[in-house]
XYZ file of C-alpha atoms in Angstrom:
173
model
C 39.213 -9.330 3.905
C 35.285 -9.163 3.337
C 33.866 -12.390 1.728
C 31.243 -10.934 -0.791
C 29.749 -13.727 -1.774
C 28.028 -14.580 1.411
C 24.555 -13.610 1.780
C 21.638 -12.031 -0.286
C 22.550 -9.920 -3.051
C 21.110 -6.576 -2.377
C 18.480 -7.169 -5.837
C 16.605 -9.328 -3.589
C 17.433 -8.725 0.061
C 14.489 -7.890 2.906
C 14.926 -4.387 2.826
C 14.347 -4.238 -0.938
C 11.315 -6.093 -0.615
C 9.854 -4.666 1.521
C 10.254 -1.429 -0.203
C 8.829 -2.577 -3.108
C 5.645 -3.802 -1.686
C 5.121 -0.778 0.359
C 5.478 1.444 -3.064
C 3.546 -0.721 -5.197
C 0.777 -1.497 -2.347
C 0.708 2.443 -1.409
C -0.022 3.972 -5.347
C -2.603 0.575 -6.069
C -4.760 0.675 -3.111
C -4.772 4.616 -2.689
C -5.711 5.456 -6.181
C -8.260 2.454 -6.601
C -9.915 3.751 -4.082
C -9.833 7.434 -4.040
C -11.000 6.785 -7.432
C -13.529 4.138 -7.268
C -15.533 6.077 -4.464
C -15.251 9.185 -6.160
C -16.548 7.297 -9.100
C -19.615 6.742 -7.300
C -20.441 9.672 -6.189
C -19.688 11.093 -10.203
C -22.584 8.558 -10.795
C -24.837 9.563 -8.064
C -24.739 5.660 -6.970
C -24.352 7.461 -3.313
C -27.344 8.695 -3.312
C -29.078 6.105 -4.723
C -27.865 3.298 -2.243
C -28.106 5.546 0.814
C -31.889 6.208 -0.065
C -32.243 2.697 2.009
C -29.398 -0.770 0.451
C -26.474 0.275 1.954
C -25.546 3.359 5.192
C -22.432 5.215 3.808
C -20.667 3.680 6.860
C -20.553 0.668 4.851
C -19.783 2.178 1.790
C -16.742 2.996 2.883
C -16.236 -0.499 4.329
C -16.544 -2.115 1.292
C -13.937 0.389 -0.294
C -11.101 -0.082 2.638
C -11.518 -3.925 2.321
C -11.198 -3.440 -1.768
C -8.198 -1.641 -0.828
C -7.221 -4.833 1.588
C -8.295 -7.765 -1.163
C -6.414 -5.868 -3.803
C -3.543 -5.556 -1.654
C -3.805 -8.991 -0.037
C -3.563 -10.445 -3.826
C -1.112 -8.470 -5.398
C 1.180 -8.416 -2.385
C 1.316 -12.149 -2.077
C 1.915 -12.000 -6.116
C 5.205 -10.056 -5.121
C 6.415 -12.054 -2.803
C 5.909 -15.109 -4.108
C 7.599 -14.010 -7.499
C 10.413 -12.898 -5.014
C 11.015 -16.081 -3.714
C 10.934 -17.850 -6.873
C 13.623 -15.138 -8.412
C 15.609 -16.359 -5.026
C 15.424 -19.747 -5.127
C 16.117 -19.543 -8.624
C 18.719 -17.542 -7.746
C 20.339 -20.196 -5.454
C 20.577 -17.643 -2.725
C 21.165 -18.729 1.412
C 18.389 -17.411 3.289
C 15.797 -17.077 0.790
C 11.890 -16.814 0.945
C 11.001 -17.710 4.490
C 7.516 -19.647 3.145
C 6.799 -20.391 6.343
C 6.645 -16.459 7.140
C 3.964 -16.048 3.775
C 0.996 -16.349 6.724
C 1.994 -13.547 8.720
C 3.005 -11.809 5.416
C -0.487 -11.661 4.316
C -1.554 -9.854 7.628
C 0.350 -6.912 6.854
C -0.914 -6.919 3.320
C -4.162 -6.951 4.448
C -3.379 -4.596 7.504
C -1.413 -1.985 5.016
C -4.109 -2.352 2.518
C -6.580 -1.564 4.668
C -4.802 1.529 5.659
C -3.599 2.592 2.387
C -7.166 1.922 1.265
C -8.448 4.170 4.290
C -6.511 6.787 3.206
C -7.250 6.620 -0.482
C -11.244 7.099 -0.006
C -10.638 9.749 2.710
C -8.717 11.461 -0.170
C -11.789 10.621 -3.030
C -14.226 11.798 -0.441
C -11.970 15.065 -0.408
C -11.557 15.584 -4.717
C -15.315 14.847 -4.808
C -14.710 13.925 -8.825
C -13.189 10.898 -10.240
C -10.409 12.329 -12.334
C -9.268 15.099 -9.832
C -9.644 12.099 -7.490
C -7.178 10.063 -8.824
C -4.843 12.701 -9.897
C -4.608 14.210 -6.340
C -4.469 10.548 -5.092
C -1.254 10.194 -7.147
C 0.192 14.046 -5.749
C -0.232 12.988 -2.272
C 0.835 9.932 -1.870
C 4.072 10.694 -4.228
C 5.840 13.301 -2.206
C 4.211 10.633 1.193
C 5.652 7.990 -0.124
C 9.517 9.926 -0.471
C 9.174 11.366 3.131
C 8.951 7.335 3.940
C 12.081 6.764 2.834
C 14.332 9.528 5.024
C 15.153 7.257 7.752
C 13.372 8.700 10.695
C 15.213 10.860 13.051
C 16.724 12.686 10.346
C 14.296 15.594 10.237
C 11.966 15.741 12.981
C 9.169 17.339 10.977
C 9.896 14.307 7.996
C 9.056 11.482 11.154
C 5.936 13.303 11.918
C 4.392 13.043 8.603
C 5.813 9.457 7.999
C 4.317 8.406 10.925
C 0.188 9.888 9.580
C 1.035 8.234 6.520
C 0.929 3.921 6.411
C 4.069 3.749 4.074
C 6.903 3.502 6.600
C 4.815 1.334 9.175
C 4.359 -0.589 6.234
C 8.030 -0.705 5.542
C 9.135 -1.867 8.764
C 6.965 -4.971 9.064
C 7.590 -6.305 5.502
C 10.916 -5.524 6.270
């Protein structure tokens, strides 16, 4: 017989938490970075800044750091909510509070990777409304491909390896 009462519930499991973090960060960071860089181009801010105040490299770095900062803040809030829910439910092996600093490092790295991808999409789309739409329409299938188990479809594995979603899920697990 199997003891179904032992261990964590699927709702508070590490795999669900990892997917929730990666999914949330992928959409928020990609859309934010794509929209931010494209909005600055729409309003001709880039042209004025490049004339002497800021280099293009610094502008791109600022948008990537914006994604990393948002990922850190949002990811820590989600991790604390999951941890509190696990403790409130009395689940054994709940949120390991001692791992939050390591999680913070992963959130920053994932946010920077998603932000860089968003900046790329924003630069390619050129206009802010188009950038947000393109970012959403490109991120959605890439996230779905990232859910496919590695090794089941070779092409999906290669595509998934190029987008940071699957890497973020692996780290958060």
